[in-house]
mmCIF file of C-alpha atoms and ligand atoms in Angstrom:
data_model
loop_
_atom_site.group_PDB
_atom_site.id
_atom_site.type_symbol
_atom_site.label_atom_id
_atom_site.label_comp_id
_atom_site.label_asym_id
_atom_site.label_seq_id
_atom_site.Cartn_x
_atom_site.Cartn_y
_atom_site.Cartn_z
ATOM 1 C CA UNK A 1 133.047 -1.410 42.941
ATOM 2 C CA UNK A 2 132.617 1.930 44.640
ATOM 3 C CA UNK A 3 131.630 4.585 43.526
ATOM 4 C CA UNK A 4 130.170 6.888 46.458
ATOM 5 C CA UNK A 5 132.586 9.383 47.914
ATOM 6 C CA UNK A 6 134.156 10.019 51.240
ATOM 7 C CA UNK A 7 134.381 13.482 50.462
ATOM 8 C CA UNK A 8 131.995 16.201 51.901
ATOM 9 C CA UNK A 9 128.834 16.777 50.393
ATOM 10 C CA UNK A 10 128.714 18.730 47.745
ATOM 11 C CA UNK A 11 125.664 20.349 45.230
ATOM 12 C CA UNK A 12 126.900 18.290 42.693
ATOM 13 C CA UNK A 13 127.374 14.929 44.018
ATOM 14 C CA UNK A 14 124.579 12.906 42.489
ATOM 15 C CA UNK A 15 121.995 12.891 45.358
ATOM 16 C CA UNK A 16 119.890 10.359 46.540
ATOM 17 C CA UNK A 17 116.297 11.042 44.143
ATOM 18 C CA UNK A 18 113.152 10.017 43.040
ATOM 19 C CA UNK A 19 114.975 8.402 40.463
ATOM 20 C CA UNK A 20 118.690 7.810 38.896
ATOM 21 C CA UNK A 21 120.892 11.456 39.184
ATOM 22 C CA UNK A 22 120.826 12.737 36.087
ATOM 23 C CA UNK A 23 122.217 15.691 34.153
ATOM 24 C CA UNK A 24 123.196 17.001 30.924
ATOM 25 C CA UNK A 25 125.169 19.005 28.676
ATOM 26 C CA UNK A 26 124.846 21.066 26.047
ATOM 27 C CA UNK A 27 126.899 24.208 23.993
ATOM 28 C CA UNK A 28 126.301 27.683 23.206
ATOM 29 C CA UNK A 29 123.798 28.173 20.128
ATOM 30 C CA UNK A 30 125.475 28.778 17.031
ATOM 31 C CA UNK A 31 123.238 31.227 15.558
ATOM 32 C CA UNK A 32 120.760 33.546 16.568
ATOM 33 C CA UNK A 33 118.068 31.281 15.230
ATOM 34 C CA UNK A 34 119.267 28.585 17.304
ATOM 35 C CA UNK A 35 118.850 30.408 21.192
ATOM 36 C CA UNK A 36 114.763 29.986 20.989
ATOM 37 C CA UNK A 37 114.928 26.476 19.968
ATOM 38 C CA UNK A 38 118.009 25.664 22.442
ATOM 39 C CA UNK A 39 116.159 27.997 25.346
ATOM 40 C CA UNK A 40 113.212 25.112 24.569
ATOM 41 C CA UNK A 41 115.138 22.273 24.705
ATOM 42 C CA UNK A 42 116.510 23.468 28.465
ATOM 43 C CA UNK A 43 113.004 23.938 29.176
ATOM 44 C CA UNK A 44 112.757 20.144 28.434
ATOM 45 C CA UNK A 45 115.810 18.379 30.263
ATOM 46 C CA UNK A 46 114.870 20.849 32.885
ATOM 47 C CA UNK A 47 111.665 19.221 33.849
ATOM 48 C CA UNK A 48 113.213 16.511 33.573
ATOM 49 C CA UNK A 49 114.699 17.198 37.233
ATOM 50 C CA UNK A 50 118.880 16.969 36.508
ATOM 51 C CA UNK A 51 121.060 17.877 39.066
ATOM 52 C CA UNK A 52 122.673 20.033 36.918
ATOM 53 C CA UNK A 53 122.668 21.435 33.472
ATOM 54 C CA UNK A 54 126.231 21.877 31.854
ATOM 55 C CA UNK A 55 126.995 24.386 29.226
ATOM 56 C CA UNK A 56 130.217 24.086 26.839
ATOM 57 C CA UNK A 57 133.256 26.656 26.633
ATOM 58 C CA UNK A 58 135.402 27.474 23.581
ATOM 59 C CA UNK A 59 134.386 23.786 21.830
ATOM 60 C CA UNK A 60 133.282 24.572 18.285
ATOM 61 C CA UNK A 61 134.198 28.216 18.259
ATOM 62 C CA UNK A 62 132.501 29.144 20.844
ATOM 63 C CA UNK A 63 133.048 31.403 23.936
ATOM 64 C CA UNK A 64 132.717 32.499 27.596
ATOM 65 C CA UNK A 65 130.041 35.192 26.561
ATOM 66 C CA UNK A 66 128.314 32.703 24.911
ATOM 67 C CA UNK A 67 128.413 30.038 27.422
ATOM 68 C CA UNK A 68 127.231 32.864 29.320
ATOM 69 C CA UNK A 69 124.756 33.680 28.118
ATOM 70 C CA UNK A 70 123.646 30.181 27.786
ATOM 71 C CA UNK A 71 124.476 29.545 31.810
ATOM 72 C CA UNK A 72 122.051 32.531 32.871
ATOM 73 C CA UNK A 73 119.277 31.430 31.230
ATOM 74 C CA UNK A 74 119.597 28.220 33.117
ATOM 75 C CA UNK A 75 119.909 29.884 36.259
ATOM 76 C CA UNK A 76 116.809 32.374 35.937
ATOM 77 C CA UNK A 77 114.667 30.144 33.915
ATOM 78 C CA UNK A 78 114.846 27.330 35.301
ATOM 79 C CA UNK A 79 115.356 25.887 39.026
ATOM 80 C CA UNK A 80 118.365 23.264 37.737
ATOM 81 C CA UNK A 81 122.200 24.226 38.867
ATOM 82 C CA UNK A 82 123.980 25.762 35.753
ATOM 83 C CA UNK A 83 127.370 24.091 35.678
ATOM 84 C CA UNK A 84 130.117 26.282 33.042
ATOM 85 C CA UNK A 85 132.673 24.475 31.345
ATOM 86 C CA UNK A 86 135.906 26.608 31.460
ATOM 87 C CA UNK A 87 139.372 26.195 29.743
ATOM 88 C CA UNK A 88 142.666 27.055 29.729
ATOM 89 C CA UNK A 89 143.255 27.117 25.912
ATOM 90 C CA UNK A 90 145.241 30.776 25.500
ATOM 91 C CA UNK A 91 144.602 31.943 28.604
ATOM 92 C CA UNK A 92 147.565 34.676 30.877
ATOM 93 C CA UNK A 93 147.016 34.017 34.227
ATOM 94 C CA UNK A 94 145.191 37.609 34.611
ATOM 95 C CA UNK A 95 143.050 36.433 31.455
ATOM 96 C CA UNK A 96 141.769 33.313 33.344
ATOM 97 C CA UNK A 97 140.911 34.770 36.644
ATOM 98 C CA UNK A 98 138.774 37.689 34.387
ATOM 99 C CA UNK A 99 137.111 35.000 33.722
ATOM 100 C CA UNK A 100 136.485 32.883 36.444
ATOM 101 C CA UNK A 101 135.688 36.360 37.999
ATOM 102 C CA UNK A 102 133.033 37.518 35.491
ATOM 103 C CA UNK A 103 131.530 33.919 35.580
ATOM 104 C CA UNK A 104 131.156 34.139 40.256
ATOM 105 C CA UNK A 105 129.670 37.811 39.379
ATOM 106 C CA UNK A 106 126.987 36.077 37.321
ATOM 107 C CA UNK A 107 125.994 33.907 40.256
ATOM 108 C CA UNK A 108 127.664 30.761 38.394
ATOM 109 C CA UNK A 109 129.494 28.405 41.717
ATOM 110 C CA UNK A 110 129.658 25.343 39.375
ATOM 111 C CA UNK A 111 132.593 24.540 37.270
ATOM 112 C CA UNK A 112 134.215 22.039 34.706
ATOM 113 C CA UNK A 113 137.788 23.043 34.963
ATOM 114 C CA UNK A 114 139.180 21.449 31.839
ATOM 115 C CA UNK A 115 143.045 21.991 29.583
ATOM 116 C CA UNK A 116 141.140 22.282 26.246
ATOM 117 C CA UNK A 117 141.911 21.332 23.340
ATOM 118 C CA UNK A 118 143.973 23.122 20.184
ATOM 119 C CA UNK A 119 141.630 25.955 18.313
ATOM 120 C CA UNK A 120 140.449 24.285 14.835
ATOM 121 C CA UNK A 121 143.646 24.627 12.347
ATOM 122 C CA UNK A 122 145.900 25.562 15.628
ATOM 123 C CA UNK A 123 149.334 23.636 16.116
ATOM 124 C CA UNK A 124 149.495 20.315 18.122
ATOM 125 C CA UNK A 125 151.075 20.662 20.853
ATOM 126 C CA UNK A 126 150.936 23.060 23.986
ATOM 127 C CA UNK A 127 152.043 26.750 22.582
ATOM 128 C CA UNK A 128 148.017 26.921 22.330
ATOM 129 C CA UNK A 129 147.507 26.912 25.975
ATOM 130 C CA UNK A 130 149.093 29.807 28.210
ATOM 131 C CA UNK A 131 149.901 30.392 31.681
ATOM 132 C CA UNK A 132 147.643 27.268 32.554
ATOM 133 C CA UNK A 133 149.056 23.736 31.430
ATOM 134 C CA UNK A 134 146.671 21.527 32.961
ATOM 135 C CA UNK A 135 143.293 21.626 34.103
ATOM 136 C CA UNK A 136 144.626 20.532 38.170
ATOM 137 C CA UNK A 137 145.872 24.119 38.100
ATOM 138 C CA UNK A 138 143.007 26.118 36.101
ATOM 139 C CA UNK A 139 141.226 23.604 39.262
ATOM 140 C CA UNK A 140 143.435 25.466 42.189
ATOM 141 C CA UNK A 141 142.983 29.205 40.280
ATOM 142 C CA UNK A 142 138.902 29.119 40.008
ATOM 143 C CA UNK A 143 138.832 27.802 43.827
ATOM 144 C CA UNK A 144 141.690 30.837 44.930
ATOM 145 C CA UNK A 145 139.382 33.849 42.918
ATOM 146 C CA UNK A 146 136.473 32.652 44.812
ATOM 147 C CA UNK A 147 137.617 32.522 47.801
ATOM 148 C CA UNK A 148 139.605 36.091 47.412
ATOM 149 C CA UNK A 149 136.351 37.415 46.323
ATOM 150 C CA UNK A 150 133.779 35.115 48.922
ATOM 151 C CA UNK A 151 136.288 34.703 52.157
ATOM 152 C CA UNK A 152 133.387 34.939 53.688
ATOM 153 C CA UNK A 153 129.092 35.425 53.958
ATOM 154 C CA UNK A 154 127.093 36.849 56.963
ATOM 155 C CA UNK A 155 124.368 35.721 58.698
ATOM 156 C CA UNK A 156 121.613 37.971 60.788
ATOM 157 C CA UNK A 157 121.534 36.390 64.571
ATOM 158 C CA UNK A 158 117.982 35.783 65.428
ATOM 159 C CA UNK A 159 117.013 38.223 68.397
ATOM 160 C CA UNK A 160 119.809 40.768 67.547
ATOM 161 C CA UNK A 161 119.056 42.868 65.061
ATOM 162 C CA UNK A 162 122.068 44.786 63.805
ATOM 163 C CA UNK A 163 124.476 41.684 64.715
ATOM 164 C CA UNK A 164 125.715 39.699 62.113
ATOM 165 C CA UNK A 165 127.866 36.226 62.564
ATOM 166 C CA UNK A 166 130.600 34.923 59.831
ATOM 167 C CA UNK A 167 129.700 31.965 58.136
ATOM 168 C CA UNK A 168 131.808 29.823 56.258
ATOM 169 C CA UNK A 169 131.856 30.392 52.315
ATOM 170 C CA UNK A 170 129.414 29.485 49.558
ATOM 171 C CA UNK A 171 132.287 27.446 47.663
ATOM 172 C CA UNK A 172 132.522 27.014 44.001
ATOM 173 C CA UNK A 173 132.106 23.159 42.832
ATOM 174 C CA UNK A 174 135.015 22.317 40.805
ATOM 175 C CA UNK A 175 134.422 18.857 38.040
ATOM 176 C CA UNK A 176 136.967 17.618 35.810
ATOM 177 C CA UNK A 177 136.960 15.195 32.893
ATOM 178 C CA UNK A 178 137.969 11.840 33.085
ATOM 179 C CA UNK A 179 138.598 9.401 30.170
ATOM 180 C CA UNK A 180 137.899 6.078 30.714
ATOM 181 C CA UNK A 181 140.081 4.551 27.357
ATOM 182 C CA UNK A 182 142.646 7.017 28.257
ATOM 183 C CA UNK A 183 143.530 10.360 26.565
ATOM 184 C CA UNK A 184 144.323 10.438 22.624
ATOM 185 C CA UNK A 185 147.567 12.069 23.994
ATOM 186 C CA UNK A 186 148.872 9.866 27.409
ATOM 187 C CA UNK A 187 152.574 9.362 26.950
ATOM 188 C CA UNK A 188 151.593 6.170 29.157
ATOM 189 C CA UNK A 189 148.380 4.481 30.325
ATOM 190 C CA UNK A 190 148.277 5.871 33.328
ATOM 191 C CA UNK A 191 149.058 9.251 32.881
ATOM 192 C CA UNK A 192 144.869 9.821 32.695
ATOM 193 C CA UNK A 193 144.848 8.142 36.011
ATOM 194 C CA UNK A 194 147.838 10.074 37.939
ATOM 195 C CA UNK A 195 145.964 13.652 35.869
ATOM 196 C CA UNK A 196 142.461 13.114 37.758
ATOM 197 C CA UNK A 197 144.075 12.187 41.053
ATOM 198 C CA UNK A 198 145.665 15.617 40.805
ATOM 199 C CA UNK A 199 142.582 16.779 39.819
ATOM 200 C CA UNK A 200 141.081 15.829 42.763
ATOM 201 C CA UNK A 201 144.912 17.155 45.123
ATOM 202 C CA UNK A 202 143.821 20.050 43.405
ATOM 203 C CA UNK A 203 139.863 20.569 44.583
ATOM 204 C CA UNK A 204 137.669 18.888 42.402
ATOM 205 C CA UNK A 205 135.103 17.214 43.775
ATOM 206 C CA UNK A 206 133.087 15.090 40.912
ATOM 207 C CA UNK A 207 134.425 13.910 37.155
ATOM 208 C CA UNK A 208 132.989 13.158 34.116
ATOM 209 C CA UNK A 209 133.807 11.371 31.877
ATOM 210 C CA UNK A 210 134.223 10.998 28.693
ATOM 211 C CA UNK A 211 131.603 9.048 25.789
ATOM 212 C CA UNK A 212 132.276 4.929 25.712
ATOM 213 C CA UNK A 213 131.086 2.505 24.185
ATOM 214 C CA UNK A 214 131.390 -0.775 26.597
ATOM 215 C CA UNK A 215 130.255 -0.308 29.589
ATOM 216 C CA UNK A 216 133.557 -2.116 30.915
ATOM 217 C CA UNK A 217 135.470 0.834 29.667
ATOM 218 C CA UNK A 218 133.673 2.948 32.432
ATOM 219 C CA UNK A 219 133.662 0.275 35.192
ATOM 220 C CA UNK A 220 137.201 -1.432 35.051
ATOM 221 C CA UNK A 221 138.656 2.413 34.850
ATOM 222 C CA UNK A 222 136.486 3.502 37.799
ATOM 223 C CA UNK A 223 137.901 0.311 39.633
ATOM 224 C CA UNK A 224 141.887 1.422 38.421
ATOM 225 C CA UNK A 225 141.036 4.572 39.316
ATOM 226 C CA UNK A 226 139.708 3.422 43.037
ATOM 227 C CA UNK A 227 142.869 1.430 43.576
ATOM 228 C CA UNK A 228 144.717 4.242 42.576
ATOM 229 C CA UNK A 229 143.174 6.099 45.046
ATOM 230 C CA UNK A 230 140.553 8.442 43.244
ATOM 231 C CA UNK A 231 137.656 9.237 45.770
ATOM 232 C CA UNK A 232 135.527 11.652 44.576
ATOM 233 C CA UNK A 233 132.188 10.316 42.168
ATOM 234 C CA UNK A 234 132.885 9.390 38.559
ATOM 235 C CA UNK A 235 129.735 10.258 36.424
ATOM 236 C CA UNK A 236 129.369 8.169 33.785
ATOM 237 C CA UNK A 237 129.169 10.362 30.330
ATOM 238 C CA UNK A 238 126.693 8.689 27.551
ATOM 239 C CA UNK A 239 126.102 10.184 24.042
ATOM 240 C CA UNK A 240 123.653 8.825 21.756
ATOM 241 C CA UNK A 241 124.988 7.788 18.592
ATOM 242 C CA UNK A 242 122.239 8.483 16.300
ATOM 243 C CA UNK A 243 123.820 8.252 12.477
ATOM 244 C CA UNK A 244 127.163 7.010 10.838
ATOM 245 C CA UNK A 245 128.566 10.142 10.009
ATOM 246 C CA UNK A 246 127.627 11.740 13.627
ATOM 247 C CA UNK A 247 130.195 8.480 14.996
ATOM 248 C CA UNK A 248 132.662 9.557 12.296
ATOM 249 C CA UNK A 249 132.891 12.882 14.279
ATOM 250 C CA UNK A 250 132.967 11.567 18.041
ATOM 251 C CA UNK A 251 136.438 8.953 16.701
ATOM 252 C CA UNK A 252 137.566 11.973 14.906
ATOM 253 C CA UNK A 253 137.247 14.175 18.355
ATOM 254 C CA UNK A 254 137.980 11.804 20.819
ATOM 255 C CA UNK A 255 140.191 9.418 19.285
ATOM 256 C CA UNK A 256 138.117 6.574 20.524
ATOM 257 C CA UNK A 257 138.707 3.005 19.078
ATOM 258 C CA UNK A 258 135.694 1.783 16.539
ATOM 259 C CA UNK A 259 132.429 0.166 18.128
ATOM 260 C CA UNK A 260 131.961 -2.379 15.336
ATOM 261 C CA UNK A 261 128.917 -3.719 16.341
ATOM 262 C CA UNK A 262 127.192 0.055 16.858
ATOM 263 C CA UNK A 263 129.047 1.006 13.272
ATOM 264 C CA UNK A 264 126.999 -1.802 11.648
ATOM 265 C CA UNK A 265 123.881 -1.537 12.923
ATOM 266 C CA UNK A 266 124.093 1.922 12.681
ATOM 267 C CA UNK A 267 125.545 1.576 8.737
ATOM 268 C CA UNK A 268 122.611 -0.697 7.520
ATOM 269 C CA UNK A 269 119.726 0.937 8.326
ATOM 270 C CA UNK A 270 118.663 3.018 5.993
ATOM 271 C CA UNK A 271 116.299 5.788 7.551
ATOM 272 C CA UNK A 272 117.521 8.300 10.077
ATOM 273 C CA UNK A 273 114.768 7.240 12.251
ATOM 274 C CA UNK A 274 115.916 3.715 12.157
ATOM 275 C CA UNK A 275 119.735 5.298 13.023
ATOM 276 C CA UNK A 276 117.994 7.142 15.634
ATOM 277 C CA UNK A 277 116.192 4.007 16.973
ATOM 278 C CA UNK A 278 119.634 2.074 17.005
ATOM 279 C CA UNK A 279 121.716 4.668 18.555
ATOM 280 C CA UNK A 280 119.302 5.040 21.231
ATOM 281 C CA UNK A 281 118.944 1.181 22.185
ATOM 282 C CA UNK A 282 122.727 1.451 22.477
ATOM 283 C CA UNK A 283 122.646 4.698 24.619
ATOM 284 C CA UNK A 284 119.995 2.504 26.878
ATOM 285 C CA UNK A 285 121.461 -0.700 27.269
ATOM 286 C CA UNK A 286 124.713 1.405 28.221
ATOM 287 C CA UNK A 287 122.867 3.641 30.455
ATOM 288 C CA UNK A 288 121.629 0.399 32.310
ATOM 289 C CA UNK A 289 124.460 -1.305 31.958
ATOM 290 C CA UNK A 290 126.793 1.546 34.119
ATOM 291 C CA UNK A 291 124.054 1.725 36.708
ATOM 292 C CA UNK A 292 123.334 -1.917 36.978
ATOM 293 C CA UNK A 293 127.099 -1.694 38.126
ATOM 294 C CA UNK A 294 127.254 0.770 40.037
ATOM 295 C CA UNK A 295 127.325 4.148 38.738
ATOM 296 C CA UNK A 296 126.253 7.138 40.738
ATOM 297 C CA UNK A 297 123.978 8.730 38.294
ATOM 298 C CA UNK A 298 124.171 9.301 34.482
ATOM 299 C CA UNK A 299 125.374 12.274 32.535
ATOM 300 C CA UNK A 300 123.969 12.387 28.935
ATOM 301 C CA UNK A 301 125.911 14.658 26.070
ATOM 302 C CA UNK A 302 122.397 16.122 24.703
ATOM 303 C CA UNK A 303 123.940 18.066 21.500
ATOM 304 C CA UNK A 304 121.106 21.005 21.798
ATOM 305 C CA UNK A 305 118.057 18.107 21.227
ATOM 306 C CA UNK A 306 115.779 16.771 24.027
ATOM 307 C CA UNK A 307 113.910 14.159 22.275
ATOM 308 C CA UNK A 308 116.797 12.084 21.759
ATOM 309 C CA UNK A 309 118.036 12.400 25.624
ATOM 310 C CA UNK A 310 115.072 11.826 27.090
ATOM 311 C CA UNK A 311 113.934 8.745 24.755
ATOM 312 C CA UNK A 312 117.465 7.137 25.655
ATOM 313 C CA UNK A 313 116.008 7.461 29.798
ATOM 314 C CA UNK A 314 112.828 5.976 28.599
ATOM 315 C CA UNK A 315 114.456 2.991 26.912
ATOM 316 C CA UNK A 316 116.503 2.607 29.950
ATOM 317 C CA UNK A 317 113.325 2.541 32.249
ATOM 318 C CA UNK A 318 114.982 5.479 34.272
ATOM 319 C CA UNK A 319 111.955 7.322 35.755
ATOM 320 C CA UNK A 320 112.157 11.734 35.009
ATOM 321 C CA UNK A 321 109.932 13.395 37.031
ATOM 322 C CA UNK A 322 108.730 17.181 36.067
ATOM 323 C CA UNK A 323 109.212 18.069 40.054
ATOM 324 C CA UNK A 324 107.999 21.246 40.683
ATOM 325 C CA UNK A 325 111.231 23.009 41.499
ATOM 326 C CA UNK A 326 112.204 22.313 37.975
ATOM 327 C CA UNK A 327 109.869 22.484 36.248
ATOM 328 C CA UNK A 328 109.919 25.338 33.355
ATOM 329 C CA UNK A 329 108.583 28.958 34.721
HETATM 330 P P1 LIG B 412 144.394 17.013 31.904
HETATM 331 O O1 LIG B 412 143.360 17.299 33.111
HETATM 332 O O2 LIG B 412 145.145 18.510 32.188
HETATM 333 O O3 LIG B 412 144.834 16.227 31.283
HETATM 334 C C1 LIG B 412 144.013 15.085 30.940
HETATM 335 C C2 LIG B 412 144.713 14.005 30.216
HETATM 336 O O4 LIG B 412 145.475 14.826 28.650
HETATM 337 C C3 LIG B 412 146.287 14.288 31.219
HETATM 338 O O5 LIG B 412 146.684 13.195 32.016
HETATM 339 C C4 LIG B 412 147.137 13.452 29.329
HETATM 340 O O6 LIG B 412 146.757 12.234 29.633
HETATM 341 C C5 LIG B 412 146.727 13.817 28.537
HETATM 342 N N1 LIG B 412 147.606 15.322 28.213
HETATM 343 C C6 LIG B 412 147.590 16.705 28.699
HETATM 344 N N2 LIG B 412 148.013 17.112 28.102
HETATM 345 C C7 LIG B 412 148.962 16.222 27.629
HETATM 346 C C8 LIG B 412 150.211 16.674 27.053
HETATM 347 N N3 LIG B 412 150.779 18.104 26.485
HETATM 348 N N4 LIG B 412 150.680 15.363 26.354
HETATM 349 C C9 LIG B 412 150.501 14.392 26.285
HETATM 350 N N5 LIG B 412 149.674 14.177 27.437
HETATM 351 C C10 LIG B 412 149.008 15.315 27.268
HETATM 352 N N6 LIG B 412 137.506 20.695 25.731
HETATM 353 C C11 LIG B 412 136.568 22.150 25.408
HETATM 354 O O7 LIG B 412 137.277 22.804 24.833
HETATM 355 N N7 LIG B 412 135.981 22.982 25.976
HETATM 356 C C12 LIG B 412 135.179 22.615 26.615
HETATM 357 O O8 LIG B 412 133.799 22.470 26.764
HETATM 358 C C13 LIG B 412 134.940 20.360 26.787
HETATM 359 N N8 LIG B 412 133.575 20.134 26.985
HETATM 360 C C14 LIG B 412 134.577 18.526 27.648
HETATM 361 C C15 LIG B 412 133.534 17.724 28.845
HETATM 362 C C16 LIG B 412 134.307 16.128 29.374
HETATM 363 C C17 LIG B 412 133.005 15.755 29.772
HETATM 364 C C18 LIG B 412 135.256 15.795 28.691
HETATM 365 C C19 LIG B 412 135.970 14.122 28.930
HETATM 366 C C20 LIG B 412 135.833 16.627 27.735
HETATM 367 C C21 LIG B 412 136.083 18.029 27.417
HETATM 368 N N9 LIG B 412 136.542 19.197 26.457
HETATM 369 C C22 LIG B 412 136.351 19.746 26.366
HETATM 370 C C23 LIG B 412 137.723 18.415 25.759
HETATM 371 C C24 LIG B 412 139.335 18.114 26.837
HETATM 372 O O9 LIG B 412 139.508 19.851 27.064
HETATM 373 C C25 LIG B 412 140.073 17.638 26.257
HETATM 374 O O10 LIG B 412 140.072 16.050 25.926
HETATM 375 C C26 LIG B 412 141.621 17.908 26.673
HETATM 376 O O11 LIG B 412 142.898 17.753 25.489
HETATM 377 C C27 LIG B 412 142.008 17.068 28.152
HETATM 378 O O12 LIG B 412 141.286 18.502 29.276
HETATM 379 P P2 LIG B 412 141.377 18.216 30.855
HETATM 380 O O13 LIG B 412 141.111 18.582 31.213
HETATM 381 O O14 LIG B 412 141.381 16.600 31.172
HETATM 382 O O15 LIG B 412 143.161 18.041 30.792
#
């Protein structure tokens, strides 16, 4: 299986590093009280040396401003690249353009472009979307807005005071979502792979997967995507499932099939500690298996706490490193 990309190097591409390329996802805090705890978590995650930390948008009621606050914290307080999720939901072209500009003005240059899901309580169907109907359209819009905002940069010419030379612009890096087991709303089995191809053609340079429960779900999906012509790296998204309640919620949200062995193991543990151990061991096994199969790195859904995902990495034998550049300031 090929997991490299022939595209030019990108800030988001898993880079050769001391250990396995890592990244984490967090969400904006739901109250001021949780903000300090999230900052502490981000410091711990940053110390593990990830290539980026991504911040969700819209999901669970969060809006752009609250995502941006967290992204600014990552930018200012750690040396890790912040990556902003952004969705099509409810946006006119003008509103989406304004939002993208706001992120760019804040110095955020890495995006995960998403179609988004209907807000809670909204009708199914596409009326919730707005002018942009798919993530591929959003990828194009981000690229266009950034090109208009920063068509080029200038650099001094050594030995020629006052002279400047034009340099190619620093491009926005755009990641997109991928669905190893198909998107729940796909109309035919390959629609999600067609969508991934369209997103890459629109300018995406990295895909991050929805959670999955079996290594082969990811590995066979990558093989099918390569056969279809997808070139960009596909990072496996791994979520430690540490309680039966969390399993129920993620199954509702993602439409994934119930993993019977994991569900049984969680339900037969009577303590929260025992259930957490089951979830950590399952996620660690998954990480080891996808890496053995050629995955270019690991993206962990952190649920705004560091202990669990760092335990997954320890249990999987994946070294984390407090590189000076990533150490908490
Ligand atoms: P697209 O690429 O536009 O579509 C992907 C696939 O969805 C299509 O191929 C098709 O199979 C199916 N599909 C889309 N539209 C239709 C339709 N009208 N009819 C039938 N099938 C359709 N959501 C948030 O709101 N905020 C987040 O921060 C967020 N972060 C995410 C992070 C990751 C890594 C992933 C995997 C998902 C995330 N999501 C988030 C969820 C995502 O927005 C939804 O899964 C959404 O339904 C699809 O988004 P997309 O960008 O893949 O859409």
